[in-house]
Every structure is written in C-alpha cells, then in structure tokens.
CSV table of C-alpha atoms in Angstrom, one decimal:
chain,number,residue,atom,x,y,z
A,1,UNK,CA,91.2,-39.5,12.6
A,2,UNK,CA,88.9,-37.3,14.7
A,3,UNK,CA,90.2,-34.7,17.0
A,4,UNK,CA,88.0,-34.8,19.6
A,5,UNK,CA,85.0,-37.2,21.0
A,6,UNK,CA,81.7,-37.3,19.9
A,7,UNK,CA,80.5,-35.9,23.6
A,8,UNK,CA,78.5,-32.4,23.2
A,9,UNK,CA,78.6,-31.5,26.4
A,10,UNK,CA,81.8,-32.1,26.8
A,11,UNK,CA,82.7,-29.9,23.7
A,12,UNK,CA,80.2,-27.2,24.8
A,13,UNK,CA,82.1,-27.1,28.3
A,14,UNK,CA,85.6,-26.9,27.0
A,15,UNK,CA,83.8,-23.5,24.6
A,16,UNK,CA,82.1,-22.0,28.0
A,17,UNK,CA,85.4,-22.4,30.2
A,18,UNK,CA,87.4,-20.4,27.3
A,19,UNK,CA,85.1,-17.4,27.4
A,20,UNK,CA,86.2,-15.5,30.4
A,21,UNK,CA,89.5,-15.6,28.9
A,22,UNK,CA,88.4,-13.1,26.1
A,23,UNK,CA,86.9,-10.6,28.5
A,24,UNK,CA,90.1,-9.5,29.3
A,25,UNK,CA,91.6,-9.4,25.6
A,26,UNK,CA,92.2,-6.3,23.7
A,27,UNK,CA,89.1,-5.7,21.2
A,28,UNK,CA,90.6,-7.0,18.1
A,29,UNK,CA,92.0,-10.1,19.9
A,30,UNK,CA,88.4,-10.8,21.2
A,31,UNK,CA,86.8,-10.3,18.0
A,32,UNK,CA,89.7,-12.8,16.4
A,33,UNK,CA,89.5,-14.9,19.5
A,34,UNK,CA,85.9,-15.3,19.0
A,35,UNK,CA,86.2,-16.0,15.3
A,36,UNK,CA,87.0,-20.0,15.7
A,37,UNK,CA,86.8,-21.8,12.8
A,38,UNK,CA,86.3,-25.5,13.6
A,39,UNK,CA,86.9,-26.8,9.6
A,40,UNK,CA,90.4,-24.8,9.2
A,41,UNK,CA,91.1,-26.6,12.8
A,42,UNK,CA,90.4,-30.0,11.5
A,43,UNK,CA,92.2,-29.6,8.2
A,44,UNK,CA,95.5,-28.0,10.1
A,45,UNK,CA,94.9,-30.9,12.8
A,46,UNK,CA,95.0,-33.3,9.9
A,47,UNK,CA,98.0,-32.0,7.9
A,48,UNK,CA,99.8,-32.5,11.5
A,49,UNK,CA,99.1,-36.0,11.6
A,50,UNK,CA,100.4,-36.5,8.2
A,51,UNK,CA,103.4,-34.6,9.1
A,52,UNK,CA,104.0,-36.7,11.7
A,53,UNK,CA,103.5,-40.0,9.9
A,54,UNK,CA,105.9,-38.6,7.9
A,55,UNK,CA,108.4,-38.1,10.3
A,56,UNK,CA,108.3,-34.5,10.0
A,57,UNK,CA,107.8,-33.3,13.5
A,58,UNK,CA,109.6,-29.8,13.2
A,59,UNK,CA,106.7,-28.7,10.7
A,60,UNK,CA,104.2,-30.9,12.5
A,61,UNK,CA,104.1,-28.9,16.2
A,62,UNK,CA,102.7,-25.3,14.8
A,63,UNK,CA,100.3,-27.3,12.6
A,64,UNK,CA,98.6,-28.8,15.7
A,65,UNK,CA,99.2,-25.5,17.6
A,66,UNK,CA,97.3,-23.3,15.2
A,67,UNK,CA,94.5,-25.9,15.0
A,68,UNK,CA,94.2,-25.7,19.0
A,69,UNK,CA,93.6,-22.1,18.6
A,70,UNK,CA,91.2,-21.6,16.0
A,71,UNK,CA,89.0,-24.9,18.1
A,72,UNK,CA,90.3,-26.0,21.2
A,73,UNK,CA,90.2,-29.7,21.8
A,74,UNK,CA,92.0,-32.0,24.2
A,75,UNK,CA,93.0,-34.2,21.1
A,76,UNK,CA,94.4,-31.6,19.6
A,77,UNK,CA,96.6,-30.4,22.3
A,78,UNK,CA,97.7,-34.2,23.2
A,79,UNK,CA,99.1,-34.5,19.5
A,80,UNK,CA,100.7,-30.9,20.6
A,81,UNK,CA,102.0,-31.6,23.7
A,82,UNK,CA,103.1,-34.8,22.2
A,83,UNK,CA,105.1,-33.4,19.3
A,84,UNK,CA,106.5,-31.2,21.4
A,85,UNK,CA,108.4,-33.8,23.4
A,86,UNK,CA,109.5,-35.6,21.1
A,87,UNK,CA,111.0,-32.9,19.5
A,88,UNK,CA,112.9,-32.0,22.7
A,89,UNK,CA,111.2,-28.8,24.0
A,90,UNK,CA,110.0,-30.4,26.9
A,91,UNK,CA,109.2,-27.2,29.3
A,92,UNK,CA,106.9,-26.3,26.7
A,93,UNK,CA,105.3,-30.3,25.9
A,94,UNK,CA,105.2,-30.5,30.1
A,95,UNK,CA,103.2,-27.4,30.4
A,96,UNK,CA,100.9,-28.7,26.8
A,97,UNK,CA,100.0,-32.3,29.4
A,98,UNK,CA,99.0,-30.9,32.8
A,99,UNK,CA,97.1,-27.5,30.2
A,100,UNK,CA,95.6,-31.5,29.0
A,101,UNK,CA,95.1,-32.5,32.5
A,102,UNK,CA,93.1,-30.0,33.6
A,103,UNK,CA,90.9,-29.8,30.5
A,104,UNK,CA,90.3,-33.8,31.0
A,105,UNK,CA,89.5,-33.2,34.7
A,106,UNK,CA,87.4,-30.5,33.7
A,107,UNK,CA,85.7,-32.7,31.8
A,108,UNK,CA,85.7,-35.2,34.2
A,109,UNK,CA,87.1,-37.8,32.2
A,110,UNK,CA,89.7,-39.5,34.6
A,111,UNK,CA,91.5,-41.9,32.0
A,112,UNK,CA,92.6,-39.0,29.8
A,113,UNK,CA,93.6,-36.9,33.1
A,114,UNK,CA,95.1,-39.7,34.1
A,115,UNK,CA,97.4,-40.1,30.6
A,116,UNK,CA,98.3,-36.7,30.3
A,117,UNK,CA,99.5,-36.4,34.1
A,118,UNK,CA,101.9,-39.3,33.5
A,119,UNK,CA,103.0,-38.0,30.5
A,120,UNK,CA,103.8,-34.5,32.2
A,121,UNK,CA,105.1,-36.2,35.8
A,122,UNK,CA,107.7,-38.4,33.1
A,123,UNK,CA,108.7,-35.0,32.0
A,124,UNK,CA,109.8,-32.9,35.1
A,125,UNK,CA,113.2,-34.8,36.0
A,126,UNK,CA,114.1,-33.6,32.0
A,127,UNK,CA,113.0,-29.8,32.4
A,128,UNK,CA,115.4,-27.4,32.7
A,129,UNK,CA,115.0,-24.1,34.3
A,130,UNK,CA,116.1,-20.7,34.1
A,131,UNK,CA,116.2,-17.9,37.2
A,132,UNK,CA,116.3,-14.2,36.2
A,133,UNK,CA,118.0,-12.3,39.1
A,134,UNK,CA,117.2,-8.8,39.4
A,135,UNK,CA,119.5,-6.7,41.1
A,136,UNK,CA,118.6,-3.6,41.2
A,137,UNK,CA,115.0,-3.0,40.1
A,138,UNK,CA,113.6,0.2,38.9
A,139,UNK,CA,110.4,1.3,38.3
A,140,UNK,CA,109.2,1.1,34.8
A,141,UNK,CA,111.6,-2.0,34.5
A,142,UNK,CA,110.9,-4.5,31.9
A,143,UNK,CA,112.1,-8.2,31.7
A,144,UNK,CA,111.5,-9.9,28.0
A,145,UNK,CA,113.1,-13.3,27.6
A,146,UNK,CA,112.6,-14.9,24.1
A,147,UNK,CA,110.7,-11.7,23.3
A,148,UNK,CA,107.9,-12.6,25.9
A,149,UNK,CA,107.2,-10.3,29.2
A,150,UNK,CA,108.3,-11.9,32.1
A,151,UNK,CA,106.3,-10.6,34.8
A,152,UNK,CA,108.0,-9.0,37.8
A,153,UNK,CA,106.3,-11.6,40.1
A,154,UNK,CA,108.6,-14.5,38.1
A,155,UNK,CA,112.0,-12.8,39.0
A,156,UNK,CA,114.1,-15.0,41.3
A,157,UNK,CA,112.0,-18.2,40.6
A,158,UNK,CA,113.6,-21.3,38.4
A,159,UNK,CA,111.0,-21.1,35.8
A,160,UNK,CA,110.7,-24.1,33.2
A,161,UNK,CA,112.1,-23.4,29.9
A,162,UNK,CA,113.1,-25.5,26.6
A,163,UNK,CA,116.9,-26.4,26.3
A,164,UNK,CA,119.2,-24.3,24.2
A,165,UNK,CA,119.2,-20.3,23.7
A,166,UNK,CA,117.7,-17.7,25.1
A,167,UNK,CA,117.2,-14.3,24.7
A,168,UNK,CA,117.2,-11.8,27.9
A,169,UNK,CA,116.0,-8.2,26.8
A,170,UNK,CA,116.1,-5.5,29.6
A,171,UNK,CA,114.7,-2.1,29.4
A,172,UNK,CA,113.5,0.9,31.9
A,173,UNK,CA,112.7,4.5,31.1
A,174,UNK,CA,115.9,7.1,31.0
A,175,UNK,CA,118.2,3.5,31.3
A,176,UNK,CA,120.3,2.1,28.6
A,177,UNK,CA,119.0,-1.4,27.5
A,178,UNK,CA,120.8,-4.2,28.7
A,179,UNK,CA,121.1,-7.8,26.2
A,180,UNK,CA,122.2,-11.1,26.2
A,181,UNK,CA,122.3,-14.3,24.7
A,182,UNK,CA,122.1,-17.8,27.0
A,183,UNK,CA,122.4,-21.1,26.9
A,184,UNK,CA,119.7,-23.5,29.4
A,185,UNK,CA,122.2,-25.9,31.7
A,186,UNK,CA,121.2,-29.7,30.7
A,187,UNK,CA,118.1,-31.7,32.2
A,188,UNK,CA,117.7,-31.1,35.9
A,189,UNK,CA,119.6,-28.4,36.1
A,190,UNK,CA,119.1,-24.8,36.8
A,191,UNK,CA,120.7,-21.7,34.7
A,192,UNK,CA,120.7,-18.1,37.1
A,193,UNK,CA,121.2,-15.1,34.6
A,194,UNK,CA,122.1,-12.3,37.0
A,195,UNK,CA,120.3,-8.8,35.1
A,196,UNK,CA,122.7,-6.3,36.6
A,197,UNK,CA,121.6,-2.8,37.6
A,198,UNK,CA,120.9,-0.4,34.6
A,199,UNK,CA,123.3,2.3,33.4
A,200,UNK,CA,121.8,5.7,33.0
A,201,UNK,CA,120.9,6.4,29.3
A,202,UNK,CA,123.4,8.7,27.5
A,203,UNK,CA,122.8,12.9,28.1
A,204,UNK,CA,121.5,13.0,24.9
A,205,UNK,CA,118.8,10.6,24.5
A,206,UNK,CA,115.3,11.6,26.1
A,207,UNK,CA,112.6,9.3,27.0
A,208,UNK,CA,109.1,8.9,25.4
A,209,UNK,CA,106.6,10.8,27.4
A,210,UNK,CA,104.2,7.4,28.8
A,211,UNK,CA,101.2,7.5,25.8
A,212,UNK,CA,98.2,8.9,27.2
A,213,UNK,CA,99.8,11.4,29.7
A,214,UNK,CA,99.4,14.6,27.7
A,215,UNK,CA,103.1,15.6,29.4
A,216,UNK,CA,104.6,18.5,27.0
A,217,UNK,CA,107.5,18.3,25.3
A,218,UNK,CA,110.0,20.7,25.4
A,219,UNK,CA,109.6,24.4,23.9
A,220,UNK,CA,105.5,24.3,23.4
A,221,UNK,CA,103.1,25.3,25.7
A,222,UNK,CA,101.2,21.9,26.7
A,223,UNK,CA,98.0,21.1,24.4
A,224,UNK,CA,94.8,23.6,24.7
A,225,UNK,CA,92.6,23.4,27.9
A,226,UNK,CA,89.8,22.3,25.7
A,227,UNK,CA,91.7,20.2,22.9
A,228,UNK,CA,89.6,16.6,22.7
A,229,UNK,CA,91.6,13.9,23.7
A,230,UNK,CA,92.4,10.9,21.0
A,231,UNK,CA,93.4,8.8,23.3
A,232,UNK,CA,90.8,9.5,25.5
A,233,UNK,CA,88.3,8.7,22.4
A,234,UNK,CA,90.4,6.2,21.0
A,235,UNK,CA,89.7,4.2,24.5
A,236,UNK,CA,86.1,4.7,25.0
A,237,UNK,CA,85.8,3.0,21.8
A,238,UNK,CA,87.4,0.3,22.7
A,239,UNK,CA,85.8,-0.1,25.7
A,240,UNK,CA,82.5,-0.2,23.7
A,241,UNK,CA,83.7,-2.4,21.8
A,242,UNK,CA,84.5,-4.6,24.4
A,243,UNK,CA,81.5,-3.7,25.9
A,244,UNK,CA,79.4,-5.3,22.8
A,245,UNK,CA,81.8,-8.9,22.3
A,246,UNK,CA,81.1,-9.1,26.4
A,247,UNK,CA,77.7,-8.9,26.0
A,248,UNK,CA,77.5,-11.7,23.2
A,249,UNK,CA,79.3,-13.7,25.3
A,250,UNK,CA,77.4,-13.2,28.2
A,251,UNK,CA,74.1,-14.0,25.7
A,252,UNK,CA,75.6,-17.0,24.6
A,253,UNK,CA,76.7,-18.4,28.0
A,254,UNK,CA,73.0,-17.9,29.0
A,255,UNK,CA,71.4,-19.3,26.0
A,256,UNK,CA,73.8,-22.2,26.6
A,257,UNK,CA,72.7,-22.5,30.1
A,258,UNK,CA,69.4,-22.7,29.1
A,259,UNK,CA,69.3,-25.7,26.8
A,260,UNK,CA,71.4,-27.4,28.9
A,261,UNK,CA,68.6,-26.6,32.0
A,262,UNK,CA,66.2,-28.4,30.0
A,263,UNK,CA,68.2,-31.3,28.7
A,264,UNK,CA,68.8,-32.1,32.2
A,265,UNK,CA,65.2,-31.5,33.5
A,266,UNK,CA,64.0,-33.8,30.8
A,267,UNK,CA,66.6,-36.5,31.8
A,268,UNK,CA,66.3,-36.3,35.3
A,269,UNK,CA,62.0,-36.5,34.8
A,270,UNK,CA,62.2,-39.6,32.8
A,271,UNK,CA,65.1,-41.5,35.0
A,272,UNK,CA,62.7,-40.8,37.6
A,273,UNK,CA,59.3,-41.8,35.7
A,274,UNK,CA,60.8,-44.7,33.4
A,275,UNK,CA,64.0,-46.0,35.3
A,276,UNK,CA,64.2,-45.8,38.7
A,277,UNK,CA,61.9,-46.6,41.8
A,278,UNK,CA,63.9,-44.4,44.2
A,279,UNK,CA,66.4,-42.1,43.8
A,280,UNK,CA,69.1,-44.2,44.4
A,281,UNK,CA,67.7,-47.6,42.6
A,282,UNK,CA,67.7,-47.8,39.4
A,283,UNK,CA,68.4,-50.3,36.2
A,284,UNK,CA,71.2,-49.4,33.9
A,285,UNK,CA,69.1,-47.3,31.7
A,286,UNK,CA,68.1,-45.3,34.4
A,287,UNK,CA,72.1,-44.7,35.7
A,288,UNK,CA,72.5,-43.2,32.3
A,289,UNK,CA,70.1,-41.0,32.3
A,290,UNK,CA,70.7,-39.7,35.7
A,291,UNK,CA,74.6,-39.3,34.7
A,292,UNK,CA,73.9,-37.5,31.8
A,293,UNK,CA,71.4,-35.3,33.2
A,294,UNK,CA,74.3,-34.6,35.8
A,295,UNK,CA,76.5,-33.2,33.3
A,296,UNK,CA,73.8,-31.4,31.5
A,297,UNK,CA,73.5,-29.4,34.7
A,298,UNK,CA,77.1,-29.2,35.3
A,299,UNK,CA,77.5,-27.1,31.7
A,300,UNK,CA,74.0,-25.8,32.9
A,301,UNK,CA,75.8,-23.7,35.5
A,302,UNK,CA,78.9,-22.5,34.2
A,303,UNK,CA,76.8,-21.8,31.2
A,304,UNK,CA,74.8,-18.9,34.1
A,305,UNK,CA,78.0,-18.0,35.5
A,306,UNK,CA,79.8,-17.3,32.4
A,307,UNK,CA,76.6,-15.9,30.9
A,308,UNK,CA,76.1,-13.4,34.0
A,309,UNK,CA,79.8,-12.4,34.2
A,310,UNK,CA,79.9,-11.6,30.5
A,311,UNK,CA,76.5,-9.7,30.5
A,312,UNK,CA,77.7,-7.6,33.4
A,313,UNK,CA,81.0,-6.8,31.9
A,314,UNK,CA,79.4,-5.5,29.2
A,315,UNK,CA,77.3,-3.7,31.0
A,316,UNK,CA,80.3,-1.8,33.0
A,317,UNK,CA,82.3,-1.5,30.1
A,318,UNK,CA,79.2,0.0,28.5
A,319,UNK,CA,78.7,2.7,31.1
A,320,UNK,CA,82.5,3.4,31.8
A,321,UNK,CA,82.9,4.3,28.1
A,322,UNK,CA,79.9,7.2,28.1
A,323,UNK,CA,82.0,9.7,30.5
A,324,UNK,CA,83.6,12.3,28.0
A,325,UNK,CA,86.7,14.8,29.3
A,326,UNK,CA,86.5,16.0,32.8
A,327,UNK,CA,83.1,14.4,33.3
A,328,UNK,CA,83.8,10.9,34.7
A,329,UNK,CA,80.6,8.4,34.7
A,330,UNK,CA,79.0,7.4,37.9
A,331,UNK,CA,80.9,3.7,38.9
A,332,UNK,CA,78.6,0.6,38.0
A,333,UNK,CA,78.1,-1.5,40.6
A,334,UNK,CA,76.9,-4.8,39.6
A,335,UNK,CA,75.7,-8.4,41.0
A,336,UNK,CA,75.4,-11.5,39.4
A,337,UNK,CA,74.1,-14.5,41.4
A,338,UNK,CA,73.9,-17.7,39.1
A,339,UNK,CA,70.5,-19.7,40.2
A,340,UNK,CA,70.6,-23.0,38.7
A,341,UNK,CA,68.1,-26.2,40.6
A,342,UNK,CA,67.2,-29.5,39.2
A,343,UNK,CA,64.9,-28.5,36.8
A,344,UNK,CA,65.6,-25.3,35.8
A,345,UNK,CA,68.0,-22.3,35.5
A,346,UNK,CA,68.8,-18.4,35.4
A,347,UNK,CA,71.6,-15.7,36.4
A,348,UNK,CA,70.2,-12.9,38.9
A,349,UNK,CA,71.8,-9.4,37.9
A,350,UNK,CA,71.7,-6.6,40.0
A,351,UNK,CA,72.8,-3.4,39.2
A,352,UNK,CA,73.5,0.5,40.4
A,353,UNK,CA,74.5,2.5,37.0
C-alpha cells in the first residue's frame, strides 16, 4: 500500500507549505527538520499497517506518527488520526482529521477534505476538555500540562485533551513549584483545574539569574567591561546558521517556482494551440490541460512566496548576526513582492541593509 497519490504537484505543495514552519525553528531542529527521509517514512508507514492488521494499535500510532515527520503525507496522517481514535485518544485523532482537512483542502481535493471533516465532526460530541484557571498570575509564570507549555493565551479556555491523567506542572521565578495529578471528566464533559496562587520560595533558595543577562552573583564584582560575551557569540552563530538553512529554503522555493512557471506556461500554450477554440471551449483534452496548468501555477506562486520569504530571512538573519558587543548592526529592511502571470514567474526583493 502506498502512502500518498501519485500527484506531483500535489506532493510538491504539501513540501512548500511546510517550509515557513522551519524558519522559525531553532538551528538544529531546522537542519533535522529539513533532513526528511522519504524511504525510512515508507518503511515506518508500512510496519504501521502491519501493526494494525495485526491488531496492534498501541505500537501502531508512533509508527505512523514518526513516518509523518520524516515525509509528510495526508495518507499517512489519515492512518494516524485513524489509529488514534480507535485507540481512544480522541482530542488528539480530532485534531490529526481537520490537521487532514486542511492539507486536503489545500490541495484542493474535496473528497478527502470531505472524509476527514466527518471523521473529525463524529469526534467532537466524544472530546473531553480541560480548563486551567489561573488565579493569581505572576510574571515569569509557567504552565506545563503533560510536560508541554501551555501558553498564557490558553488559560481559562476548555481546551481538547485525551481521556485519563494529566499532569499540571507550575513554576515562576522566587515561587515554590506547584503539582498535581488529574483525571479528564468523561465525553462531553469539561474538567476546571484551579492553579492556586504561588507560595514564595523558601529564604534559602535563590533564583537563577535569566541566561543571557550578565546579572552578578553575589560577592564578585560583575564580569569585565571588555569580557566577550558567549552567549552573545553563541547567538550570532545561530543566527548564521539560521541565516544559511533560510536561504536554501528560500532557493528551493524559487527554483520550485520556477519549474512549476513553465510546466504551466507549456500547458496553458498547448490547451490553447491544440484543445481549445476559445478560452472557455474546449474538448476534454483541452479541460485537462488547462486544469493542470492551473495547479502548476497555483504551486508556481507559493513556490515565489515561500522562495522570497525564505531568501529575505536569511538575508536579515545574515546581517543581524554581523553586530559584535556594543556595536549593534544597522536594521534590514526588506520587501518581497511575489510576481507570478500566466506564463511566467519571479519574487521582487527589495532591500535597505
């Protein structure tokens, strides 16, 4: 069994709308984000289904998980989203459908939307949901539940989550930690876990200074005037390095746009010389032609857009990572205009470094 359908464009769309998630990845997570490996994918994808044959859904899910994220494919996360469910952690297999959804709308392929919508919509009477209530929030608080940041914006909102425990995990600089262990409330129902106001650490413990700050600690005399930062270096590198995988990306989004240009150049010339009489009549050949030529274009343009974005992140990244101590570099301002017709393509960058 294949995971995905024979449809390049499609495929090539599903790679271009994942790139402007790396841009805002660590370095290392880029660079391993980057790294997909589409035969490891379809041997993990693979071992899934057999595990699945064989009734083994447990072992099954992170099979079909770790395939989706060395090659992303909507058949691959339909088998995810599926397993999920029918291994009961439906907040997670509802938010794998409508992730499968979009990808198929995307796509424009309305029967798979279609599927993985009902599939989801079947779903939502089951989920159960899970409000964190702040009380008294402090700056520097954090809010982990199953090990996993909840973001300040989520507090007070019945958020999806799989049935059974949970771990709540609150922390804030010069505050004693505050845990607990809970249990989700049944299908349809909503669990509020009320995170009560910090106590104030005991005298004795001291906070980390924030990295990065240089504060002093007690007894010495603060680092030298002209000591180099590490940090400092340690983050110009890594915005180099960011600077470099942004770059490729934004290469590769522009090289994609390019072919793509010309596939759908040459479609639309011969629909027009071969199939049709006017723009609007034409025999069933011709229909093709001018449909796939559509979608050429379509990847076309996201192929500039991504292509631009990613060269001028690199670009900025690039320039912001020159500045050494008290020298700061001069902002980059930058522009990117995608210009994409009928029959052909490019990305306008303008720039101020």
């Amino acid at each position: 069994m294949k995971r995905r359908g024979s449809d390049p464009a499609a495929a090539c769309l599903a790679a271009l709308l994942s790139l402007p998630a790396l841009l805002s990845l660590p370095a290392g997570t880029a660079w391993a984000q980057m790294a997909a490996d589409p035969a490891a994918a379809e041997a993990l994808f693979r071992e899934g289904r057999d595990l699945v044959a064989q009734g083994k859904l447990p072992e099954a899910c992170p099979k079909f998980a770790a395939s989706q994220r060395l090659d992303p494919g909507y058949g691959t996360l339909w088998n995810l989203a599926d397993c999920l469910s029918r291994t009961g952690r439906t907040a997670s297999a509802w938010a794998a459908f409508r992730e499968a959804a979009d990808m198929a709308r995307r796509m424009a392929q309305d029967d798979r939307e279609a599927k993985a919508t009902r599939r989801a919509t079947e779903l939502e009477p089951q989920l159960e949901r899970m409000t964190l209530a702040v009380k008294a929030p402090v700056p520097g608080l954090v809010v982990k539940r199953d090990g996993v940041l909840v973001d300040d914006a989520a507090w007070g909102v019945a958020l999806p989550v799989d049935p059974g425990k949970h771990a709540i995990e609150v922390t804030a600089p010069g505050k004693a930690p505050f845990t607990t262990e809970v249990t989700s409330a049944g299908p349809g129902k909503t669990l509020t876990v009320a995170i009560p106001a910090l106590a104030d650490a005991p005298a004795g413990a001291t906070a980390a200074s924030p990295a990065g700050t240089g504060a002093p600690s007690a007894g010495t005399s603060g680092p030298l005037p002209d000591a180099p930062s590490a940090s400092s270096d340690s983050g110009a590198s890594t915005r180099r390095t960011l600077a470099f995988v942004s770059g490729g990306i934004g290469l590769a989004g522009v090289v994609v746009g390019s072919v793509f240009g010309v596939t759908a150049s040459s479609r639309w010339s011969k629909a027009r010389d071969e199939h049709c009489r006017t723009e609007t009549l034409c025999d069933a050949e011709g229909v093709a032609l001018t449909d796939d030529a559509s979608k050429a274009a379509t990847v076309s343009t996201l192929g500039f857009i991504v292509g631009g974005a990613g060269i001028a992140a690199g670009v900025a990244l690039f320039v912001s990572s020159l500045g050494g101590g008290d020298d700061k570099p001069q902002a980059a301002r930058l522009t990117v205009a995608p210009a994409v017709g009928q029959g052909s393509g490019g990305v306008l960058v303008l720039g101020r470094f």
